[in-house]
Amino acid sequence: MAIHQSHGEQLLNIDGVELCVETFGDRATPAIMLVAGSAASMLWWDAELCEQIAARDRFVVRYDHRDTGRSTCYPPGQPAYSFTDLTRDVLGIQDALGIERAHVVCQSMFGGTGLILGVDHPDRVASLTFVSTSTGADDLPPPSSGLAMPAEPDSSDTAAVVEYVLAGARAYAGGSPYFDEAAIRALVERDVARARSYASTLVNHYAIEVDGPARGGFGDITAPTLVVHGDHDPLLPLPHGKALRDAVPGAELLVLKRAGHDLPRPVWDDFVPALVRHTEGDRR
């Protein structure tokens, strides 16, 4: 199977906001928009994973959120945007790339972006995939009692920042045997070195206004929906994924065995074929 290499990064100006975008594969094939989780740049969607998806006849788009990577940054603790603004970023990228309808894959906290897209902009969404996310219902279980996060580092101490992010990734893996410390360390080092302001990356997504759709909720999503959740997820235990599956009409659930709050390489053989099946053309 041929591997479709990256077309390279580009900076797009979306309504005055610079967003760094990278694409993979044939633009004539179904488009998959990858929306990373909180404090995560595009690098957390592994380039090899993007290439594997693109090799299955998909046009894959990954990008840096505001306050991550090479995209626009705001002063630490002062993000001037909301979930709705981040949703407009996705739509702006689609417009800039000539994508009328995308298969949107949202991870963790930014499942909220997928919710807004699915409810308020159904004409722009061919399907939705929620990875390691939740409905946020009050009756769902809290994070695992064993989930311990280190103290926040001095953002000017690069080595301390790397160790802090690495420790967080290790904790979020939930004891999964798939956690690859050397690979994640290399990723974090690249991520920190590449960022315009990693001090902003560390805090700003947790300070934004968490708004939702203008109307409705998960039950109002009409796009075909796939929920993907690791059974070792310590932050959002598996009942969160099951609740999300139950909340979206017709949604399907893929449980990733021995995976935590992430998509480690050993589960790609399950995830990629499931995503490809889910994104066959425009299914509505």
PDB file of C-alpha atoms in Angstrom:
ATOM      1  CA  MET A   1       0.000   0.000   0.000  1.00  0.00           C
ATOM      2  CA  ALA A   2       1.450   3.339  -1.036  1.00  0.00           C
ATOM      3  CA  ILE A   3       1.978   5.917   1.704  1.00  0.00           C
ATOM      4  CA  HIS A   4       0.683   9.404   0.947  1.00  0.00           C
ATOM      5  CA  GLN A   5       3.222  11.872   2.281  1.00  0.00           C
ATOM      6  CA  SER A   6       2.410  15.234   3.781  1.00  0.00           C
ATOM      7  CA  HIS A   7       1.776  18.210   1.505  1.00  0.00           C
ATOM      8  CA  GLY A   8       3.598  20.349   4.081  1.00  0.00           C
ATOM      9  CA  GLU A   9       2.467  22.889   6.638  1.00  0.00           C
ATOM     10  CA  GLN A  10       0.825  26.164   5.674  1.00  0.00           C
ATOM     11  CA  LEU A  11      -0.354  29.159   7.665  1.00  0.00           C
ATOM     12  CA  LEU A  12      -3.931  30.153   6.876  1.00  0.00           C
ATOM     13  CA  ASN A  13      -5.469  33.469   7.891  1.00  0.00           C
ATOM     14  CA  ILE A  14      -8.975  32.670   9.136  1.00  0.00           C
ATOM     15  CA  ASP A  15     -10.831  35.864  10.079  1.00  0.00           C
ATOM     16  CA  GLY A  16      -7.659  37.434  11.415  1.00  0.00           C
ATOM     17  CA  VAL A  17      -6.428  34.297  13.201  1.00  0.00           C
ATOM     18  CA  GLU A  18      -3.369  32.427  11.905  1.00  0.00           C
ATOM     19  CA  LEU A  19      -3.849  28.668  11.915  1.00  0.00           C
ATOM     20  CA  CYS A  20      -1.145  26.213  10.934  1.00  0.00           C
ATOM     21  CA  VAL A  21      -2.543  23.379   8.801  1.00  0.00           C
ATOM     22  CA  GLU A  22      -1.031  20.234   7.302  1.00  0.00           C
ATOM     23  CA  THR A  23      -2.740  17.933   4.806  1.00  0.00           C
ATOM     24  CA  PHE A  24      -2.128  14.384   3.607  1.00  0.00           C
ATOM     25  CA  GLY A  25      -3.460  12.447   0.636  1.00  0.00           C
ATOM     26  CA  ASP A  26      -5.622  13.108  -2.396  1.00  0.00           C
ATOM     27  CA  ARG A  27      -7.884  16.170  -2.215  1.00  0.00           C
ATOM     28  CA  ALA A  28     -10.427  14.364  -4.402  1.00  0.00           C
ATOM     29  CA  THR A  29     -11.092  11.737  -1.711  1.00  0.00           C
ATOM     30  CA  PRO A  30     -13.337  12.122   1.379  1.00  0.00           C
ATOM     31  CA  ALA A  31     -11.926  14.719   3.771  1.00  0.00           C
ATOM     32  CA  ILE A  32     -11.179  13.867   7.397  1.00  0.00           C
ATOM     33  CA  MET A  33     -10.673  16.821   9.745  1.00  0.00           C
ATOM     34  CA  LEU A  34      -8.689  15.905  12.874  1.00  0.00           C
ATOM     35  CA  VAL A  35      -9.439  18.100  15.905  1.00  0.00           C
ATOM     36  CA  ALA A  36      -6.956  17.507  18.727  1.00  0.00           C
ATOM     37  CA  GLY A  37      -7.708  17.666  22.436  1.00  0.00           C
ATOM     38  CA  SER A  38      -6.920  20.421  24.900  1.00  0.00           C
ATOM     39  CA  ALA A  39      -3.363  21.805  24.944  1.00  0.00           C
ATOM     40  CA  ALA A  40      -2.544  19.560  21.980  1.00  0.00           C
ATOM     41  CA  SER A  41      -1.052  20.763  18.721  1.00  0.00           C
ATOM     42  CA  MET A  42      -1.408  18.880  15.456  1.00  0.00           C
ATOM     43  CA  LEU A  43       1.634  16.789  16.382  1.00  0.00           C
ATOM     44  CA  TRP A  44      -0.506  14.734  18.764  1.00  0.00           C
ATOM     45  CA  TRP A  45      -2.213  13.326  15.664  1.00  0.00           C
ATOM     46  CA  ASP A  46       0.841  11.281  14.704  1.00  0.00           C
ATOM     47  CA  ALA A  47       2.026  11.942  11.135  1.00  0.00           C
ATOM     48  CA  GLU A  48       2.324   8.214  10.457  1.00  0.00           C
ATOM     49  CA  LEU A  49      -1.271   7.740  11.614  1.00  0.00           C
ATOM     50  CA  CYS A  50      -2.333  10.502   9.215  1.00  0.00           C
ATOM     51  CA  GLU A  51      -0.415   8.791   6.411  1.00  0.00           C
ATOM     52  CA  GLN A  52      -2.036   5.435   7.143  1.00  0.00           C
ATOM     53  CA  ILE A  53      -5.495   7.013   6.957  1.00  0.00           C
ATOM     54  CA  ALA A  54      -4.595   8.911   3.768  1.00  0.00           C
ATOM     55  CA  ALA A  55      -3.356   5.691   2.201  1.00  0.00           C
ATOM     56  CA  ARG A  56      -6.921   4.377   2.514  1.00  0.00           C
ATOM     57  CA  ASP A  57      -8.140   7.019   0.038  1.00  0.00           C
ATOM     58  CA  ARG A  58      -8.790   9.836   2.456  1.00  0.00           C
ATOM     59  CA  PHE A  59      -7.743  13.497   2.449  1.00  0.00           C
ATOM     60  CA  VAL A  60      -6.524  14.089   6.001  1.00  0.00           C
ATOM     61  CA  VAL A  61      -6.273  17.511   7.635  1.00  0.00           C
ATOM     62  CA  ARG A  62      -4.580  18.191  10.955  1.00  0.00           C
ATOM     63  CA  TYR A  63      -3.977  21.649  12.404  1.00  0.00           C
ATOM     64  CA  ASP A  64      -2.704  23.570  15.403  1.00  0.00           C
ATOM     65  CA  HIS A  65      -5.439  24.939  17.640  1.00  0.00           C
ATOM     66  CA  ARG A  66      -5.086  28.527  18.751  1.00  0.00           C
ATOM     67  CA  ASP A  67      -2.502  28.640  21.557  1.00  0.00           C
ATOM     68  CA  THR A  68      -0.687  25.554  20.266  1.00  0.00           C
ATOM     69  CA  GLY A  69       2.111  24.995  17.773  1.00  0.00           C
ATOM     70  CA  ARG A  70       2.560  27.653  15.103  1.00  0.00           C
ATOM     71  CA  SER A  71      -0.965  29.079  15.337  1.00  0.00           C
ATOM     72  CA  THR A  72      -1.989  32.384  16.908  1.00  0.00           C
ATOM     73  CA  CYS A  73      -1.278  32.616  20.623  1.00  0.00           C
ATOM     74  CA  TYR A  74      -2.727  34.823  23.336  1.00  0.00           C
ATOM     75  CA  PRO A  75      -1.130  35.890  26.631  1.00  0.00           C
ATOM     76  CA  PRO A  76      -1.094  33.085  29.205  1.00  0.00           C
ATOM     77  CA  GLY A  77      -4.384  33.018  31.080  1.00  0.00           C
ATOM     78  CA  GLN A  78      -6.078  35.398  28.623  1.00  0.00           C
ATOM     79  CA  PRO A  79      -7.582  33.393  25.751  1.00  0.00           C
ATOM     80  CA  ALA A  80      -9.845  35.667  23.711  1.00  0.00           C
ATOM     81  CA  TYR A  81     -12.088  32.951  22.281  1.00  0.00           C
ATOM     82  CA  SER A  82     -14.720  30.342  23.083  1.00  0.00           C
ATOM     83  CA  PHE A  83     -15.673  26.846  21.889  1.00  0.00           C
ATOM     84  CA  THR A  84     -17.826  28.540  19.248  1.00  0.00           C
ATOM     85  CA  ASP A  85     -14.803  30.450  17.957  1.00  0.00           C
ATOM     86  CA  LEU A  86     -12.791  27.228  17.757  1.00  0.00           C
ATOM     87  CA  THR A  87     -15.660  25.686  15.808  1.00  0.00           C
ATOM     88  CA  ARG A  88     -15.519  28.596  13.379  1.00  0.00           C
ATOM     89  CA  ASP A  89     -11.805  27.824  12.964  1.00  0.00           C
ATOM     90  CA  VAL A  90     -12.699  24.330  11.719  1.00  0.00           C
ATOM     91  CA  LEU A  91     -15.236  25.748   9.282  1.00  0.00           C
ATOM     92  CA  GLY A  92     -12.751  28.390   8.140  1.00  0.00           C
ATOM     93  CA  ILE A  93     -10.146  25.726   7.409  1.00  0.00           C
ATOM     94  CA  GLN A  94     -12.731  23.749   5.445  1.00  0.00           C
ATOM     95  CA  ASP A  95     -13.573  26.868   3.439  1.00  0.00           C
ATOM     96  CA  ALA A  96      -9.906  27.661   2.773  1.00  0.00           C
ATOM     97  CA  LEU A  97      -9.259  24.110   1.556  1.00  0.00           C
ATOM     98  CA  GLY A  98     -12.441  23.908  -0.510  1.00  0.00           C
ATOM     99  CA  ILE A  99     -14.041  21.238   1.687  1.00  0.00           C
ATOM    100  CA  GLU A 100     -17.829  21.532   1.672  1.00  0.00           C
ATOM    101  CA  ARG A 101     -18.445  18.605   4.043  1.00  0.00           C
ATOM    102  CA  ALA A 102     -15.859  16.914   6.239  1.00  0.00           C
ATOM    103  CA  HIS A 103     -15.727  13.801   8.357  1.00  0.00           C
ATOM    104  CA  VAL A 104     -14.802  15.422  11.680  1.00  0.00           C
ATOM    105  CA  VAL A 105     -12.815  13.531  14.325  1.00  0.00           C
ATOM    106  CA  CYS A 106     -12.719  15.291  17.717  1.00  0.00           C
ATOM    107  CA  GLN A 107     -10.662  14.269  20.705  1.00  0.00           C
ATOM    108  CA  SER A 108     -11.213  14.699  24.451  1.00  0.00           C
ATOM    109  CA  MET A 109     -12.226  18.223  25.584  1.00  0.00           C
ATOM    110  CA  PHE A 110     -12.817  19.358  22.029  1.00  0.00           C
ATOM    111  CA  GLY A 111     -15.552  16.852  21.504  1.00  0.00           C
ATOM    112  CA  GLY A 112     -17.446  20.052  22.304  1.00  0.00           C
ATOM    113  CA  THR A 113     -16.381  21.350  18.909  1.00  0.00           C
ATOM    114  CA  GLY A 114     -17.893  18.293  17.256  1.00  0.00           C
ATOM    115  CA  LEU A 115     -21.106  18.821  19.203  1.00  0.00           C
ATOM    116  CA  ILE A 116     -21.452  22.415  17.973  1.00  0.00           C
ATOM    117  CA  LEU A 117     -20.624  21.398  14.412  1.00  0.00           C
ATOM    118  CA  GLY A 118     -23.071  18.517  14.440  1.00  0.00           C
ATOM    119  CA  VAL A 119     -25.969  20.505  15.878  1.00  0.00           C
ATOM    120  CA  ASP A 120     -25.471  24.005  14.465  1.00  0.00           C
ATOM    121  CA  HIS A 121     -23.719  23.204  11.157  1.00  0.00           C
ATOM    122  CA  PRO A 122     -25.017  19.798  10.023  1.00  0.00           C
ATOM    123  CA  ASP A 123     -24.631  20.772   6.375  1.00  0.00           C
ATOM    124  CA  ARG A 124     -20.836  20.932   6.812  1.00  0.00           C
ATOM    125  CA  VAL A 125     -20.459  17.565   8.569  1.00  0.00           C
ATOM    126  CA  ALA A 126     -20.459  14.240   6.699  1.00  0.00           C
ATOM    127  CA  SER A 127     -19.877  12.234   9.883  1.00  0.00           C
ATOM    128  CA  LEU A 128     -18.594  12.665  13.436  1.00  0.00           C
ATOM    129  CA  THR A 129     -16.124  10.617  15.433  1.00  0.00           C
ATOM    130  CA  PHE A 130     -15.626  11.329  19.128  1.00  0.00           C
ATOM    131  CA  VAL A 131     -12.378   9.993  20.629  1.00  0.00           C
ATOM    132  CA  SER A 132     -11.934   9.816  24.421  1.00  0.00           C
ATOM    133  CA  THR A 133     -14.705  12.293  25.156  1.00  0.00           C
ATOM    134  CA  SER A 134     -17.935  12.560  27.145  1.00  0.00           C
ATOM    135  CA  THR A 135     -21.413  14.006  27.403  1.00  0.00           C
ATOM    136  CA  GLY A 136     -20.314  15.649  30.656  1.00  0.00           C
ATOM    137  CA  ALA A 137     -23.361  14.326  32.507  1.00  0.00           C
ATOM    138  CA  ASP A 138     -23.184  14.747  36.285  1.00  0.00           C
ATOM    139  CA  ASP A 139     -23.896  11.075  37.026  1.00  0.00           C
ATOM    140  CA  LEU A 140     -20.847   9.767  35.154  1.00  0.00           C
ATOM    141  CA  PRO A 141     -17.872   8.458  37.140  1.00  0.00           C
ATOM    142  CA  PRO A 142     -15.084  10.865  38.098  1.00  0.00           C
ATOM    143  CA  PRO A 143     -11.473  10.420  37.011  1.00  0.00           C
ATOM    144  CA  SER A 144      -9.698   7.393  38.421  1.00  0.00           C
ATOM    145  CA  SER A 145      -8.466   7.782  41.990  1.00  0.00           C
ATOM    146  CA  GLY A 146      -5.026   6.813  40.734  1.00  0.00           C
ATOM    147  CA  LEU A 147      -4.826   9.737  38.290  1.00  0.00           C
ATOM    148  CA  ALA A 148      -2.168  12.000  39.801  1.00  0.00           C
ATOM    149  CA  MET A 149      -0.857  15.056  37.981  1.00  0.00           C
ATOM    150  CA  PRO A 150       2.450  16.755  38.876  1.00  0.00           C
ATOM    151  CA  ALA A 151       2.697  20.362  39.995  1.00  0.00           C
ATOM    152  CA  GLU A 152       2.662  22.867  37.147  1.00  0.00           C
ATOM    153  CA  PRO A 153       6.210  23.840  36.098  1.00  0.00           C
ATOM    154  CA  ASP A 154       7.912  27.162  35.593  1.00  0.00           C
ATOM    155  CA  SER A 155       7.092  27.748  31.920  1.00  0.00           C
ATOM    156  CA  SER A 156      10.529  29.302  31.348  1.00  0.00           C
ATOM    157  CA  ASP A 157      12.241  26.027  32.325  1.00  0.00           C
ATOM    158  CA  THR A 158      12.048  23.986  29.131  1.00  0.00           C
ATOM    159  CA  ALA A 159      13.341  20.774  30.697  1.00  0.00           C
ATOM    160  CA  ALA A 160      10.776  21.032  33.507  1.00  0.00           C
ATOM    161  CA  VAL A 161       7.982  21.684  31.016  1.00  0.00           C
ATOM    162  CA  VAL A 162       8.929  18.595  29.014  1.00  0.00           C
ATOM    163  CA  GLU A 163       8.934  16.459  32.165  1.00  0.00           C
ATOM    164  CA  TYR A 164       5.567  17.877  33.220  1.00  0.00           C
ATOM    165  CA  VAL A 165       3.862  17.171  29.886  1.00  0.00           C
ATOM    166  CA  LEU A 166       5.455  13.720  29.722  1.00  0.00           C
ATOM    167  CA  ALA A 167       4.187  12.940  33.228  1.00  0.00           C
ATOM    168  CA  GLY A 168       0.706  14.053  32.215  1.00  0.00           C
ATOM    169  CA  ALA A 169       0.752  11.825  29.133  1.00  0.00           C
ATOM    170  CA  ARG A 170       1.934   8.916  31.261  1.00  0.00           C
ATOM    171  CA  ALA A 171      -0.884   9.491  33.758  1.00  0.00           C
ATOM    172  CA  TYR A 172      -3.511   9.775  31.015  1.00  0.00           C
ATOM    173  CA  ALA A 173      -2.351   6.441  29.574  1.00  0.00           C
ATOM    174  CA  GLY A 174      -3.912   4.876  32.670  1.00  0.00           C
ATOM    175  CA  GLY A 175      -1.316   2.167  33.093  1.00  0.00           C
ATOM    176  CA  SER A 176      -1.726   0.992  29.503  1.00  0.00           C
ATOM    177  CA  PRO A 177       1.026  -1.386  28.370  1.00  0.00           C
ATOM    178  CA  TYR A 178       1.065   0.576  25.121  1.00  0.00           C
ATOM    179  CA  PHE A 179       2.553   3.739  26.629  1.00  0.00           C
ATOM    180  CA  ASP A 180       5.841   4.382  24.803  1.00  0.00           C
ATOM    181  CA  GLU A 181       7.805   6.759  26.991  1.00  0.00           C
ATOM    182  CA  ALA A 182      10.672   7.333  24.563  1.00  0.00           C
ATOM    183  CA  ALA A 183       8.331   8.137  21.676  1.00  0.00           C
ATOM    184  CA  ILE A 184       6.169  10.458  23.775  1.00  0.00           C
ATOM    185  CA  ARG A 185       9.227  12.244  25.163  1.00  0.00           C
ATOM    186  CA  ALA A 186      10.451  12.905  21.618  1.00  0.00           C
ATOM    187  CA  LEU A 187       6.988  14.168  20.663  1.00  0.00           C
ATOM    188  CA  VAL A 188       6.811  16.504  23.654  1.00  0.00           C
ATOM    189  CA  GLU A 189      10.285  17.886  22.969  1.00  0.00           C
ATOM    190  CA  ARG A 190       9.259  18.670  19.373  1.00  0.00           C
ATOM    191  CA  ASP A 191       5.985  20.175  20.518  1.00  0.00           C
ATOM    192  CA  VAL A 192       7.601  22.481  23.071  1.00  0.00           C
ATOM    193  CA  ALA A 193      10.331  23.579  20.656  1.00  0.00           C
ATOM    194  CA  ARG A 194       7.838  24.281  17.867  1.00  0.00           C
ATOM    195  CA  ALA A 195       5.308  26.322  19.850  1.00  0.00           C
ATOM    196  CA  ARG A 196       5.021  30.085  19.619  1.00  0.00           C
ATOM    197  CA  SER A 197       4.234  30.194  23.351  1.00  0.00           C
ATOM    198  CA  TYR A 198       4.121  26.969  25.308  1.00  0.00           C
ATOM    199  CA  ALA A 199       3.272  28.992  28.409  1.00  0.00           C
ATOM    200  CA  SER A 200      -0.019  29.773  26.659  1.00  0.00           C
ATOM    201  CA  THR A 201      -0.423  26.151  25.557  1.00  0.00           C
ATOM    202  CA  LEU A 202      -0.226  24.970  29.152  1.00  0.00           C
ATOM    203  CA  VAL A 203      -3.085  27.078  30.486  1.00  0.00           C
ATOM    204  CA  ASN A 204      -5.259  28.804  27.904  1.00  0.00           C
ATOM    205  CA  HIS A 205      -7.549  26.005  26.783  1.00  0.00           C
ATOM    206  CA  TYR A 206      -8.564  25.480  30.393  1.00  0.00           C
ATOM    207  CA  ALA A 207      -9.521  29.148  30.708  1.00  0.00           C
ATOM    208  CA  ILE A 208     -11.745  29.529  27.649  1.00  0.00           C
ATOM    209  CA  GLU A 209     -15.497  30.052  27.668  1.00  0.00           C
ATOM    210  CA  VAL A 210     -17.108  26.620  27.402  1.00  0.00           C
ATOM    211  CA  ASP A 211     -20.231  27.364  25.386  1.00  0.00           C
ATOM    212  CA  GLY A 212     -22.315  24.930  23.370  1.00  0.00           C
ATOM    213  CA  PRO A 213     -24.641  24.760  20.403  1.00  0.00           C
ATOM    214  CA  ALA A 214     -27.111  27.549  19.822  1.00  0.00           C
ATOM    215  CA  ARG A 215     -29.819  24.932  20.172  1.00  0.00           C
ATOM    216  CA  GLY A 216     -30.037  21.321  21.303  1.00  0.00           C
ATOM    217  CA  GLY A 217     -27.448  18.787  22.406  1.00  0.00           C
ATOM    218  CA  PHE A 218     -26.022  15.363  21.597  1.00  0.00           C
ATOM    219  CA  GLY A 219     -29.503  13.967  20.963  1.00  0.00           C
ATOM    220  CA  ASP A 220     -29.911  16.429  18.100  1.00  0.00           C
ATOM    221  CA  ILE A 221     -26.904  15.202  16.115  1.00  0.00           C
ATOM    222  CA  THR A 222     -28.017  13.687  12.818  1.00  0.00           C
ATOM    223  CA  ALA A 223     -24.597  12.892  11.310  1.00  0.00           C
ATOM    224  CA  PRO A 224     -23.452   9.250  11.437  1.00  0.00           C
ATOM    225  CA  THR A 225     -21.456   9.042  14.652  1.00  0.00           C
ATOM    226  CA  LEU A 226     -18.678   6.780  15.892  1.00  0.00           C
ATOM    227  CA  VAL A 227     -17.544   6.885  19.518  1.00  0.00           C
ATOM    228  CA  VAL A 228     -14.009   5.626  20.239  1.00  0.00           C
ATOM    229  CA  HIS A 229     -12.900   5.040  23.825  1.00  0.00           C
ATOM    230  CA  GLY A 230     -10.056   3.257  25.589  1.00  0.00           C
ATOM    231  CA  ASP A 231     -11.013   0.814  28.328  1.00  0.00           C
ATOM    232  CA  HIS A 232      -8.045   2.029  30.432  1.00  0.00           C
ATOM    233  CA  ASP A 233      -9.016   5.728  30.229  1.00  0.00           C
ATOM    234  CA  PRO A 234      -8.400   7.154  33.720  1.00  0.00           C
ATOM    235  CA  LEU A 235      -9.614  10.699  32.989  1.00  0.00           C
ATOM    236  CA  LEU A 236     -12.941   9.776  31.402  1.00  0.00           C
ATOM    237  CA  PRO A 237     -13.582   6.131  32.316  1.00  0.00           C
ATOM    238  CA  LEU A 238     -15.314   3.920  29.751  1.00  0.00           C
ATOM    239  CA  PRO A 239     -18.877   4.705  31.002  1.00  0.00           C
ATOM    240  CA  HIS A 240     -18.354   8.197  29.516  1.00  0.00           C
ATOM    241  CA  GLY A 241     -17.923   6.682  26.061  1.00  0.00           C
ATOM    242  CA  LYS A 242     -20.921   4.408  26.538  1.00  0.00           C
ATOM    243  CA  ALA A 243     -23.048   7.356  27.669  1.00  0.00           C
ATOM    244  CA  LEU A 244     -22.021   9.321  24.587  1.00  0.00           C
ATOM    245  CA  ARG A 245     -22.879   6.362  22.351  1.00  0.00           C
ATOM    246  CA  ASP A 246     -26.306   6.186  23.984  1.00  0.00           C
ATOM    247  CA  ALA A 247     -26.877   9.958  23.718  1.00  0.00           C
ATOM    248  CA  VAL A 248     -26.365  10.259  19.950  1.00  0.00           C
ATOM    249  CA  PRO A 249     -29.067   8.585  17.850  1.00  0.00           C
ATOM    250  CA  GLY A 250     -27.662   5.595  15.989  1.00  0.00           C
ATOM    251  CA  ALA A 251     -24.100   6.046  17.271  1.00  0.00           C
ATOM    252  CA  GLU A 252     -21.676   3.120  17.356  1.00  0.00           C
ATOM    253  CA  LEU A 253     -18.984   2.465  19.974  1.00  0.00           C
ATOM    254  CA  LEU A 254     -15.470   1.148  19.332  1.00  0.00           C
ATOM    255  CA  VAL A 255     -13.727   0.153  22.564  1.00  0.00           C
ATOM    256  CA  LEU A 256      -9.938   0.186  22.300  1.00  0.00           C
ATOM    257  CA  LYS A 257      -8.651  -2.605  24.491  1.00  0.00           C
ATOM    258  CA  ARG A 258      -5.834  -1.665  26.890  1.00  0.00           C
ATOM    259  CA  ALA A 259      -5.754   1.958  25.663  1.00  0.00           C
ATOM    260  CA  GLY A 260      -6.014   4.986  27.923  1.00  0.00           C
ATOM    261  CA  HIS A 261      -6.958   8.581  27.124  1.00  0.00           C
ATOM    262  CA  ASP A 262      -5.027   8.461  23.852  1.00  0.00           C
ATOM    263  CA  LEU A 263      -4.520   6.627  20.563  1.00  0.00           C
ATOM    264  CA  PRO A 264      -1.316   4.611  21.010  1.00  0.00           C
ATOM    265  CA  ARG A 265       0.237   2.972  17.973  1.00  0.00           C
ATOM    266  CA  PRO A 266      -0.791  -0.624  18.842  1.00  0.00           C
ATOM    267  CA  VAL A 267      -4.506   0.267  18.518  1.00  0.00           C
ATOM    268  CA  TRP A 268      -4.178   1.832  15.058  1.00  0.00           C
ATOM    269  CA  ASP A 269      -4.951  -1.543  13.448  1.00  0.00           C
ATOM    270  CA  ASP A 270      -8.388  -1.318  15.099  1.00  0.00           C
ATOM    271  CA  PHE A 271      -8.917   2.430  14.816  1.00  0.00           C
ATOM    272  CA  VAL A 272      -7.908   3.064  11.194  1.00  0.00           C
ATOM    273  CA  PRO A 273     -10.138   0.413   9.545  1.00  0.00           C
ATOM    274  CA  ALA A 274     -13.072   1.474  11.749  1.00  0.00           C
ATOM    275  CA  LEU A 275     -12.597   5.119  10.788  1.00  0.00           C
ATOM    276  CA  VAL A 276     -12.286   4.254   7.097  1.00  0.00           C
ATOM    277  CA  ARG A 277     -15.516   2.241   7.208  1.00  0.00           C
ATOM    278  CA  HIS A 278     -17.244   5.068   9.058  1.00  0.00           C
ATOM    279  CA  THR A 279     -16.137   7.659   6.500  1.00  0.00           C
ATOM    280  CA  GLU A 280     -17.132   5.919   3.284  1.00  0.00           C
ATOM    281  CA  GLY A 281     -18.106   8.886   1.104  1.00  0.00           C
ATOM    282  CA  ASP A 282     -20.944  11.148   2.274  1.00  0.00           C
ATOM    283  CA  ARG A 283     -23.156   8.712   4.140  1.00  0.00           C
ATOM    284  CA  ARG A 284     -26.253  10.903   4.534  1.00  0.00           C
TER     285      ARG A 284
END
